[in-house]
Short mmCIF file of C-alpha atoms in Angstrom, two decimals:
data_model
loop_
_atom_site.label_atom_id
_atom_site.label_comp_id
_atom_site.label_asym_id
_atom_site.label_seq_id
_atom_site.Cartn_x
_atom_site.Cartn_y
_atom_site.Cartn_z
CA MET A 1 34.97 15.58 -9.77
CA ASP A 2 33.46 16.44 -6.37
CA ILE A 3 30.68 15.15 -4.17
CA PHE A 4 28.11 17.20 -6.11
CA THR A 5 29.12 16.02 -9.60
CA LYS A 6 26.34 13.44 -9.64
CA PHE A 7 23.77 16.24 -9.39
CA LYS A 8 25.02 18.00 -12.53
CA THR A 9 22.18 16.69 -14.71
CA LEU A 10 19.61 17.84 -12.16
CA ASP A 11 21.33 21.21 -11.86
CA SER A 12 21.31 21.74 -15.63
CA ALA A 13 17.65 20.71 -15.89
CA TYR A 14 16.74 23.17 -13.12
CA ASP A 15 18.69 25.98 -14.82
CA LYS A 16 16.95 25.19 -18.10
CA LEU A 17 13.57 25.31 -16.37
CA LEU A 18 14.34 28.68 -14.77
CA SER A 19 15.43 30.07 -18.15
CA VAL A 20 11.85 29.68 -19.42
CA SER A 21 10.08 30.28 -16.10
CA LYS A 22 10.10 33.77 -14.60
CA HIS A 23 9.00 32.47 -11.20
CA ASP A 24 10.42 29.37 -9.55
CA PRO A 25 7.72 26.65 -9.50
CA PHE A 26 9.59 24.83 -6.72
CA GLY A 27 10.33 27.86 -4.60
CA THR A 28 6.96 29.59 -4.38
CA THR A 29 6.44 31.11 -0.96
CA ILE A 30 3.07 31.74 0.62
CA GLU A 31 3.87 34.89 2.57
CA LYS A 32 0.63 34.90 4.50
CA THR A 33 -2.58 32.87 4.54
CA LEU A 34 -5.73 34.96 4.44
CA SER A 35 -8.16 32.03 4.50
CA ALA A 36 -8.23 28.36 3.49
CA THR A 37 -8.40 29.42 -0.15
CA THR A 38 -6.51 32.71 -0.39
CA GLY A 39 -3.05 33.90 0.56
CA ILE A 40 -0.39 36.45 -0.24
CA ILE A 41 2.19 35.39 -2.81
CA GLN A 42 4.76 37.90 -4.08
CA GLY A 43 2.86 40.60 -2.22
CA LYS A 44 -0.38 39.90 -4.09
CA GLU A 45 -3.62 38.26 -2.99
CA THR A 46 -3.70 34.89 -4.74
CA LEU A 47 -6.20 32.06 -4.99
CA LEU A 48 -4.73 28.92 -3.41
CA PHE A 49 -5.35 25.88 -5.59
CA GLY A 50 -2.11 24.05 -4.85
CA THR A 51 -2.32 23.23 -1.17
CA ASN A 52 -3.90 19.74 -0.71
CA ASN A 53 -6.11 21.42 1.91
CA TYR A 54 -9.07 19.43 0.54
CA LEU A 55 -11.58 20.20 3.27
CA GLY A 56 -10.11 23.58 4.20
CA LEU A 57 -9.38 22.27 7.70
CA SER A 58 -5.86 23.68 8.01
CA GLN A 59 -7.69 26.88 8.95
CA SER A 60 -10.41 25.33 11.10
CA GLU A 61 -11.30 27.46 14.10
CA ASN A 62 -11.79 24.40 16.34
CA ALA A 63 -8.39 22.98 15.46
CA ARG A 64 -6.60 26.29 15.90
CA LYS A 65 -8.14 26.84 19.32
CA ALA A 66 -7.38 23.28 20.42
CA ALA A 67 -3.79 23.61 19.20
CA ALA A 68 -3.27 26.91 21.03
CA GLU A 69 -4.77 25.66 24.31
CA THR A 70 -2.83 22.39 24.12
CA ALA A 71 0.45 24.15 23.41
CA LEU A 72 -0.12 26.33 26.47
CA GLN A 73 -0.88 23.28 28.59
CA TYR A 74 1.65 20.72 27.29
CA GLY A 75 4.37 22.76 25.57
CA VAL A 76 5.21 22.71 21.89
CA GLY A 77 7.08 19.43 21.46
CA THR A 78 7.57 15.99 22.99
CA THR A 79 11.34 15.89 22.33
CA GLY A 80 11.32 12.11 22.08
CA SER A 81 10.13 9.13 20.11
CA ARG A 82 6.98 7.17 20.86
CA ILE A 83 8.90 4.30 22.43
CA ALA A 84 11.06 6.58 24.58
CA ASN A 85 9.64 9.70 26.20
CA GLY A 86 7.33 10.79 23.38
CA THR A 87 4.04 9.05 24.16
CA TYR A 88 1.42 11.29 25.76
CA SER A 89 -2.14 10.24 26.47
CA LEU A 90 -3.03 12.59 23.60
CA HIS A 91 -1.25 10.32 21.11
CA GLN A 92 -3.09 7.29 22.43
CA SER A 93 -6.42 9.13 22.27
CA LEU A 94 -5.86 10.03 18.63
CA GLU A 95 -4.95 6.42 17.88
CA ARG A 96 -8.18 5.27 19.49
CA ASP A 97 -10.16 7.94 17.59
CA LEU A 98 -8.71 6.81 14.27
CA ALA A 99 -9.14 3.08 14.98
CA ASP A 100 -12.79 3.77 15.91
CA PHE A 101 -13.32 5.93 12.85
CA PHE A 102 -12.10 3.11 10.59
CA ASN A 103 -13.80 0.37 12.69
CA ARG A 104 -10.41 -1.26 13.12
CA ARG A 105 -8.73 -2.83 16.10
CA SER A 106 -5.50 -0.85 16.10
CA CYS A 107 -3.85 2.32 14.91
CA MET A 108 -0.26 3.53 14.87
CA VAL A 109 0.32 7.25 14.48
CA PHE A 110 3.52 8.41 12.76
CA SER A 111 5.18 11.82 12.64
CA THR A 112 4.53 12.24 8.90
CA GLY A 113 2.57 10.48 6.19
CA TYR A 114 5.87 9.68 4.47
CA GLN A 115 7.01 7.85 7.59
CA ALA A 116 3.73 5.94 7.87
CA THR A 117 4.08 4.36 4.44
CA LEU A 118 7.87 4.08 4.73
CA GLY A 119 7.53 2.40 8.13
CA MET A 120 4.78 -0.04 7.30
CA VAL A 121 6.14 -1.16 3.92
CA SER A 122 9.70 -1.54 5.20
CA THR A 123 8.67 -3.46 8.32
CA LEU A 124 5.93 -5.74 7.04
CA ALA A 125 7.95 -7.03 4.08
CA GLY A 126 11.18 -8.84 4.91
CA LYS A 127 14.14 -10.11 2.95
CA ASP A 128 12.43 -13.24 1.66
CA ASP A 129 9.11 -11.57 0.84
CA TYR A 130 7.68 -9.99 -2.31
CA LEU A 131 6.28 -6.51 -2.64
CA PHE A 132 3.98 -5.79 -5.55
CA LEU A 133 3.85 -2.05 -6.16
CA ASP A 134 1.68 -0.11 -8.57
CA ALA A 135 4.02 1.57 -11.07
CA ASP A 136 2.72 5.01 -10.00
CA CYS A 137 2.98 4.50 -6.23
CA HIS A 138 4.29 7.40 -4.14
CA ALA A 139 8.03 7.78 -3.50
CA SER A 140 7.55 6.90 0.19
CA ILE A 141 6.30 3.45 -0.83
CA TYR A 142 9.24 2.87 -3.16
CA ASP A 143 11.66 4.13 -0.51
CA GLY A 144 10.10 1.84 2.10
CA SER A 145 10.36 -1.10 -0.25
CA ARG A 146 14.11 -0.54 -0.60
CA LEU A 147 14.54 -0.39 3.17
CA SER A 148 12.62 -3.66 3.50
CA GLN A 149 15.14 -5.63 1.42
CA ALA A 150 12.18 -7.53 -0.06
CA GLN A 151 11.98 -8.40 -3.76
CA ILE A 152 10.12 -5.53 -5.45
CA ILE A 153 7.92 -6.17 -8.46
CA ARG A 154 6.12 -3.31 -10.24
CA PHE A 155 2.83 -3.83 -12.02
CA ARG A 156 1.14 -1.59 -14.57
CA HIS A 157 -0.73 1.33 -13.06
CA ASN A 158 -4.27 0.52 -11.86
CA ASP A 159 -4.19 -2.77 -13.81
CA ALA A 160 -5.41 -5.66 -11.63
CA ASP A 161 -4.99 -8.18 -14.47
CA ASP A 162 -1.35 -7.20 -14.84
CA LEU A 163 -0.90 -7.67 -11.08
CA ARG A 164 -2.53 -11.11 -11.29
CA LYS A 165 -0.21 -12.09 -14.14
CA ARG A 166 2.87 -11.03 -12.20
CA LEU A 167 1.75 -12.77 -9.02
CA ARG A 168 1.11 -15.98 -10.95
CA ARG A 169 4.51 -15.82 -12.64
CA LEU A 170 6.09 -16.41 -9.24
CA GLY A 171 4.31 -19.77 -8.96
CA ASP A 172 4.76 -21.51 -5.63
CA ILE A 173 7.85 -19.59 -4.64
CA PRO A 174 7.98 -19.17 -0.84
CA GLY A 175 7.65 -15.71 0.75
CA ILE A 176 4.82 -13.43 1.80
CA LYS A 177 3.28 -11.33 -0.96
CA LEU A 178 2.20 -7.80 -0.05
CA ILE A 179 0.36 -5.68 -2.63
CA VAL A 180 0.62 -1.92 -2.15
CA VAL A 181 -1.77 0.47 -3.91
CA GLU A 182 -3.24 3.94 -3.47
CA GLY A 183 -6.88 5.01 -3.38
CA VAL A 184 -6.32 8.13 -5.46
CA TYR A 185 -3.02 8.68 -7.26
CA SER A 186 -1.70 12.14 -6.62
CA MET A 187 -0.47 13.08 -10.09
CA PHE A 188 -3.54 12.56 -12.32
CA GLY A 189 -6.00 12.23 -9.42
CA ASP A 190 -7.12 8.90 -10.88
CA ILE A 191 -8.92 6.33 -8.74
CA ILE A 192 -8.07 2.67 -8.24
CA PRO A 193 -10.59 0.01 -9.33
CA LEU A 194 -10.23 -1.47 -5.84
CA LYS A 195 -12.80 -4.27 -6.13
CA GLU A 196 -10.71 -5.85 -8.87
CA PHE A 197 -7.58 -5.62 -6.73
CA ALA A 198 -9.35 -7.09 -3.70
CA GLN A 199 -10.38 -10.02 -5.90
CA VAL A 200 -6.79 -10.65 -7.04
CA LYS A 201 -5.55 -10.43 -3.45
CA LYS A 202 -8.03 -13.13 -2.41
CA GLU A 203 -7.32 -15.37 -5.42
CA GLU A 204 -3.58 -15.21 -4.93
CA ASN A 205 -3.52 -15.37 -1.14
CA ALA A 206 -1.64 -12.10 -0.76
CA TYR A 207 -1.89 -9.20 1.70
CA LEU A 208 -3.23 -5.82 0.62
CA MET A 209 -2.18 -2.36 1.82
CA ILE A 210 -3.86 0.80 0.58
CA ASP A 211 -2.63 4.36 0.96
CA GLU A 212 -5.72 6.57 1.26
CA ALA A 213 -3.69 9.82 1.49
CA HIS A 214 -5.69 11.58 -1.22
CA SER A 215 -9.03 9.84 -0.61
CA PHE A 216 -9.45 9.92 3.18
CA GLY A 217 -12.11 12.43 4.22
CA ILE A 218 -13.35 12.64 0.65
CA PHE A 219 -14.71 9.29 -0.57
CA GLY A 220 -17.06 6.85 1.16
CA GLU A 221 -20.22 7.58 3.09
CA ASN A 222 -18.20 8.34 6.21
CA GLY A 223 -15.10 9.66 4.48
CA ARG A 224 -12.97 6.57 5.09
CA GLY A 225 -11.78 6.51 1.49
CA ILE A 226 -12.02 4.36 -1.62
CA ALA A 227 -12.17 1.05 0.32
CA GLU A 228 -15.32 2.30 2.04
CA ARG A 229 -16.77 3.69 -1.18
CA ASP A 230 -16.24 0.35 -2.95
CA GLY A 231 -17.43 -1.77 -0.01
CA VAL A 232 -14.20 -3.76 0.29
CA GLU A 233 -12.78 -2.56 3.61
CA GLN A 234 -12.66 -6.09 4.99
CA ASP A 235 -10.37 -7.17 2.14
CA VAL A 236 -7.82 -4.50 3.03
CA ASP A 237 -5.24 -5.66 5.59
CA PHE A 238 -3.56 -2.33 6.24
CA THR A 239 -4.75 1.22 5.54
CA VAL A 240 -2.20 4.00 5.67
CA GLY A 241 -2.71 7.72 5.23
CA THR A 242 -1.65 11.20 6.14
CA PHE A 243 -2.95 14.06 8.26
CA SER A 244 -1.52 16.62 5.86
CA LYS A 245 -4.31 16.57 3.28
CA SER A 246 -7.96 16.41 4.43
CA LEU A 247 -7.07 16.60 8.11
CA GLY A 248 -5.14 19.83 7.55
CA THR A 249 -2.22 19.14 9.93
CA VAL A 250 0.85 16.90 9.69
CA GLY A 251 1.43 13.25 10.56
CA GLY A 252 0.43 9.80 9.35
CA TYR A 253 -1.31 6.64 10.44
CA CYS A 254 -1.80 2.96 9.81
CA VAL A 255 -4.98 1.14 10.90
CA SER A 256 -5.48 -2.60 10.88
CA ASP A 257 -7.33 -5.44 12.59
CA TYR A 258 -4.19 -7.48 13.25
CA PRO A 259 -3.51 -7.87 16.99
CA GLN A 260 0.23 -7.87 16.22
CA MET A 261 0.12 -4.15 15.41
CA ASP A 262 1.33 -3.25 18.91
CA MET A 263 4.41 -5.39 18.41
CA LEU A 264 5.22 -3.37 15.29
CA ARG A 265 5.80 -0.37 17.53
CA LEU A 266 9.00 -2.11 18.64
CA CYS A 267 10.45 -2.82 15.22
CA THR A 268 9.20 -0.09 12.84
CA ARG A 269 12.21 2.14 12.52
CA PRO A 270 10.53 5.27 11.07
CA TYR A 271 8.20 5.10 14.10
CA MET A 272 10.86 4.30 16.69
CA PHE A 273 13.65 6.65 15.72
CA THR A 274 11.98 10.00 15.32
CA ALA A 275 10.33 12.47 17.67
CA SER A 276 6.60 11.97 18.11
CA LEU A 277 4.11 14.58 16.94
CA PRO A 278 3.89 17.75 19.06
CA PRO A 279 0.86 17.91 21.39
CA GLU A 280 -0.74 20.83 19.55
CA VAL A 281 -0.68 18.92 16.26
CA ILE A 282 -2.34 15.92 17.89
CA ALA A 283 -5.02 18.14 19.43
CA ALA A 284 -5.71 19.92 16.13
CA THR A 285 -5.89 16.60 14.27
CA ARG A 286 -8.41 15.19 16.76
CA GLU A 287 -10.61 18.27 16.33
CA ASN A 288 -10.48 18.01 12.55
CA LEU A 289 -11.29 14.30 12.64
CA LYS A 290 -14.43 15.21 14.60
CA LEU A 291 -15.29 17.79 11.91
CA ILE A 292 -14.89 15.16 9.18
CA LYS A 293 -17.21 12.83 11.10
CA ASP A 294 -19.82 15.47 11.87
CA HIS A 295 -19.87 17.37 8.59
CA PRO A 296 -20.47 15.07 5.62
CA GLU A 297 -21.60 18.14 3.69
CA LEU A 298 -17.91 19.09 3.35
CA ARG A 299 -17.45 16.02 1.14
CA ASP A 300 -20.51 16.94 -0.93
CA LYS A 301 -19.20 20.46 -1.45
CA LEU A 302 -15.76 19.18 -2.45
CA ARG A 303 -17.28 16.75 -4.95
CA ALA A 304 -19.46 19.50 -6.44
CA ASN A 305 -16.45 21.83 -6.75
CA ALA A 306 -14.29 19.13 -8.33
CA GLU A 307 -17.03 18.24 -10.82
CA ARG A 308 -17.53 21.91 -11.72
CA PHE A 309 -13.82 22.40 -12.41
CA TYR A 310 -13.31 19.07 -14.23
CA HIS A 311 -16.28 19.55 -16.56
CA GLY A 312 -15.30 23.19 -17.13
CA LEU A 313 -11.81 22.12 -18.19
CA GLN A 314 -13.17 19.45 -20.51
CA GLN A 315 -15.62 21.87 -22.06
CA ALA A 316 -12.81 24.35 -22.68
CA GLY A 317 -10.79 21.61 -24.42
CA PHE A 318 -8.04 20.83 -21.89
CA GLN A 319 -6.69 17.30 -21.60
CA THR A 320 -7.48 16.04 -18.09
CA GLY A 321 -6.93 12.83 -16.15
CA PRO A 322 -9.60 10.10 -16.31
CA ASP A 323 -11.35 10.61 -12.95
CA ILE A 324 -12.85 13.36 -10.85
CA SER A 325 -11.20 13.62 -7.46
CA SER A 326 -9.68 16.29 -5.27
CA VAL A 327 -6.66 16.53 -7.59
CA ILE A 328 -7.45 17.63 -11.12
CA SER A 329 -4.58 17.69 -13.57
CA VAL A 330 -4.17 19.15 -17.00
CA ILE A 331 -1.74 17.12 -19.07
CA LEU A 332 0.69 18.89 -21.38
CA GLU A 333 3.32 17.64 -23.82
CA ASP A 334 6.15 20.05 -23.32
CA VAL A 335 8.02 21.11 -20.14
CA ALA A 336 8.76 24.64 -21.39
CA GLN A 337 5.12 25.27 -22.27
CA ALA A 338 3.95 23.79 -18.95
CA ALA A 339 6.35 26.07 -17.05
CA GLN A 340 5.15 29.11 -18.98
CA PHE A 341 1.52 28.13 -18.38
CA TRP A 342 2.21 27.75 -14.65
CA ASN A 343 3.81 31.25 -14.59
CA LYS A 344 0.82 32.79 -16.36
CA VAL A 345 -1.60 31.19 -13.90
CA LEU A 346 0.39 32.64 -11.01
CA GLU A 347 0.56 36.08 -12.60
CA LEU A 348 -3.19 35.95 -13.27
CA GLY A 349 -3.77 35.34 -9.56
CA ALA A 350 -3.88 31.62 -8.80
CA TYR A 351 -1.35 29.23 -7.31
CA ILE A 352 -1.37 25.64 -8.63
CA ASN A 353 1.31 22.94 -8.74
CA LEU A 354 3.61 22.15 -11.62
CA SER A 355 4.78 18.53 -11.73
CA LEU A 356 7.50 17.52 -14.11
CA PRO A 357 9.00 14.28 -15.42
CA PRO A 358 10.44 11.95 -14.23
CA ALA A 359 8.16 12.42 -11.20
CA THR A 360 5.07 12.17 -13.43
CA PRO A 361 3.51 9.15 -15.17
CA ASP A 362 4.29 8.77 -18.90
CA ASN A 363 6.90 11.53 -18.70
CA ARG A 364 4.26 14.21 -19.26
CA PRO A 365 4.31 17.59 -17.47
CA LEU A 366 1.22 18.21 -15.36
CA LEU A 367 -0.54 21.29 -14.02
CA ARG A 368 -2.21 20.07 -10.87
CA ALA A 369 -4.99 21.86 -9.04
CA SER A 370 -6.07 20.78 -5.57
CA ILE A 371 -9.76 21.44 -5.23
CA ALA A 372 -11.13 22.16 -1.75
CA ALA A 373 -14.54 22.14 -0.11
CA ALA A 374 -13.70 25.67 1.03
CA HIS A 375 -13.49 27.05 -2.52
CA THR A 376 -16.54 28.97 -3.65
CA SER A 377 -18.15 28.37 -7.05
CA GLU A 378 -16.94 31.83 -8.03
CA GLN A 379 -13.35 30.88 -7.18
CA ILE A 380 -13.64 27.70 -9.27
CA ASP A 381 -15.01 29.72 -12.20
CA GLN A 382 -12.26 32.27 -11.73
CA LEU A 383 -9.62 29.52 -11.95
CA LEU A 384 -11.23 28.23 -15.15
CA LYS A 385 -11.06 31.72 -16.65
CA ILE A 386 -7.41 31.97 -15.62
CA TYR A 387 -6.60 28.61 -17.27
CA ILE A 388 -8.30 29.65 -20.51
CA GLN A 389 -6.48 33.00 -20.55
CA ALA A 390 -3.14 31.31 -19.73
CA ALA A 391 -3.68 28.81 -22.57
CA LYS A 392 -4.20 31.72 -24.98
CA ASP A 393 -1.14 33.54 -23.69
CA VAL A 394 1.18 30.56 -24.16
CA CYS A 395 -0.47 29.47 -27.43
CA LEU A 396 -1.64 26.15 -26.03
CA PRO A 397 -4.11 24.71 -28.54
CA LEU A 398 -7.38 23.53 -26.94
CA LYS A 399 -9.45 20.74 -28.45
CA MET B 1 14.98 -23.01 -21.19
CA THR B 2 15.83 -21.84 -24.69
CA GLU B 3 16.87 -18.24 -24.22
CA THR B 4 20.54 -17.31 -24.09
CA ILE B 5 22.10 -14.00 -23.16
CA GLU B 6 22.62 -13.39 -26.87
CA SER B 7 19.06 -14.21 -27.89
CA VAL B 8 17.62 -12.12 -25.05
CA SER B 9 19.96 -9.23 -25.97
CA ASN B 10 18.57 -9.41 -29.51
CA ILE B 11 14.99 -9.31 -28.23
CA ILE B 12 15.85 -6.28 -26.06
CA ILE B 13 17.48 -4.50 -29.01
CA GLU B 14 14.50 -5.26 -31.29
CA THR B 15 12.13 -3.91 -28.67
CA LEU B 16 14.22 -0.79 -28.13
CA LEU B 17 14.34 -0.09 -31.86
CA GLU B 18 10.53 0.01 -31.94
CA ASN B 19 10.99 3.38 -30.20
CA PRO B 20 12.02 5.93 -32.87
CA LYS B 21 13.84 8.05 -30.27
CA VAL B 22 16.39 5.29 -29.58
CA PRO B 23 19.66 5.59 -31.57
CA ARG B 24 19.78 3.12 -34.49
CA ASN B 25 23.32 1.89 -33.86
CA ILE B 26 22.80 0.18 -30.49
CA SER B 27 24.41 -3.11 -29.60
CA ALA B 28 24.51 -5.45 -26.60
CA ASP B 29 27.29 -3.27 -25.19
CA SER B 30 25.23 -0.04 -25.31
CA LYS B 31 24.79 1.53 -21.88
CA ILE B 32 21.09 1.96 -21.15
CA ILE B 33 21.30 5.21 -19.19
CA GLU B 34 24.26 6.93 -20.86
CA ASP B 35 23.91 5.81 -24.49
CA LEU B 36 20.13 5.60 -24.70
CA GLU B 37 19.49 8.60 -22.42
CA PHE B 38 16.86 6.72 -20.42
CA ASP B 39 16.00 8.06 -16.97
CA SER B 40 15.30 5.65 -14.11
CA LEU B 41 11.56 5.66 -14.76
CA ALA B 42 12.02 4.97 -18.46
CA VAL B 43 14.29 2.03 -17.61
CA MET B 44 11.71 0.55 -15.23
CA ASN B 45 8.92 0.97 -17.77
CA PHE B 46 11.01 -0.58 -20.52
CA VAL B 47 11.89 -3.55 -18.29
CA MET B 48 8.15 -4.17 -17.81
CA GLU B 49 7.77 -4.52 -21.58
CA ILE B 50 10.62 -7.01 -21.75
CA GLU B 51 9.21 -8.94 -18.78
CA ASP B 52 5.96 -9.42 -20.64
CA LYS B 53 7.69 -10.47 -23.85
CA LEU B 54 9.68 -13.11 -21.99
CA ASP B 55 7.11 -13.98 -19.32
CA VAL B 56 9.44 -13.26 -16.42
CA SER B 57 9.28 -10.86 -13.47
CA MET B 58 12.48 -9.09 -12.58
CA PRO B 59 12.67 -7.72 -9.02
CA LEU B 60 13.79 -4.07 -9.05
CA ASP B 61 16.93 -4.70 -7.03
CA ARG B 62 18.32 -6.76 -9.91
CA LEU B 63 18.37 -3.55 -11.94
CA THR B 64 20.98 -2.03 -9.65
CA ASP B 65 23.83 -3.85 -11.39
CA VAL B 66 22.48 -3.43 -14.89
CA ARG B 67 24.47 -1.00 -17.05
CA THR B 68 24.35 -2.44 -20.57
CA ILE B 69 21.79 -4.28 -22.65
CA ARG B 70 23.87 -7.44 -22.14
CA ASP B 71 23.71 -6.98 -18.33
CA LEU B 72 19.94 -6.79 -18.57
CA ALA B 73 19.82 -9.92 -20.73
CA ASP B 74 22.09 -11.69 -18.24
CA ALA B 75 19.81 -10.77 -15.33
CA ILE B 76 16.73 -11.99 -17.20
CA VAL B 77 18.32 -15.29 -18.25
CA SER B 78 19.36 -15.93 -14.65
CA LEU B 79 15.69 -15.67 -13.63
CA LYS B 80 14.39 -18.10 -16.26
#
């Protein structure tokens, strides 16, 4: 027995996957990006449908220019954490921009989205508190909850009544109760019925945090996410999110109206003990935030693309998730078939994501496509054709 | 409180046997991960079912020490 023995099961599962999958779904390399929607993979021009680049802004001209100019002016890294030598006026400007965008008092910017959720969950909930997590919450939320040392209670996915039942079971037990949910869940792309959750939060005197990672820039009149779309922003105590989806860069944030947010800078470990974001990333993110504000038509285009793909899949007989969002998943029964399907899609010229149990809800393998505003209708139709051909090639029966 | 470790173990076993994939010869000493081949997600989802049957909420950290069906019953009884 050695230090790696505990990974034997994982190792065998990976070997088994590679035995039925010519290409490695977890080792795909984009050799070159040609645009927001195309790149070179294995030497071949490939449609990119697995990038989370929902508004195409990773390639925005404004952001690239701002990043280049800022790198020339400030250098390429801060080499320190926000509470040491890593706070530039640029970081504070972005925090003000985001707080203004959300109409909130305060914003903390983190070096990744993972750290934003990890930091906020682990710091806000203490040893004697209770965290109520949706069963399908992202790994960063579960990891943060373990760091917090709070009591963690899972409730059934997107089920506000189940949450209410579990909150009530605790009775009058002392301790703060923090509910953590997501606007759009990244595996099926399904959307939270947030009004119902806001109601439970109020009834049960709890706090509510929402992760808008996959909904920011996409839903709501101004792109603030599901809370804006559903008109319940005032019932949300903390909104967290990432820059690495709609904003096209890297980093994370938390916005809130609580005046104590500044104090959290001194006790949130994933904020305190890591280098702050490089100046060029901050500059690019600020430019892309402006684009999100000034170009609502990007959201309309994304919605139209997502609807086109979702309805096309349903018409062809694929089993999809329940909602139309920027992530559209096809649900399969069998890992081997899903891996073969993923390979066919790649060979036919499109890159999507393969997600496998136990990282997926209900232990079902998923083929996940990230739809972007930058995709053309022709590219969406091309992906549909590729899916239908791949289904034929791997003998996947369609309804 | 009427439930004992034994009665809760029996409820857990009955619930597990509703799943045709679970081996038929399980007992209170069966190890949930090794003998039943549950992964961590399956364990958490199964615990939710038991919570609802017994009207109890089990914080996830209590699962850390749970190996067998009896351990799970013990943890649940201690919460009642």
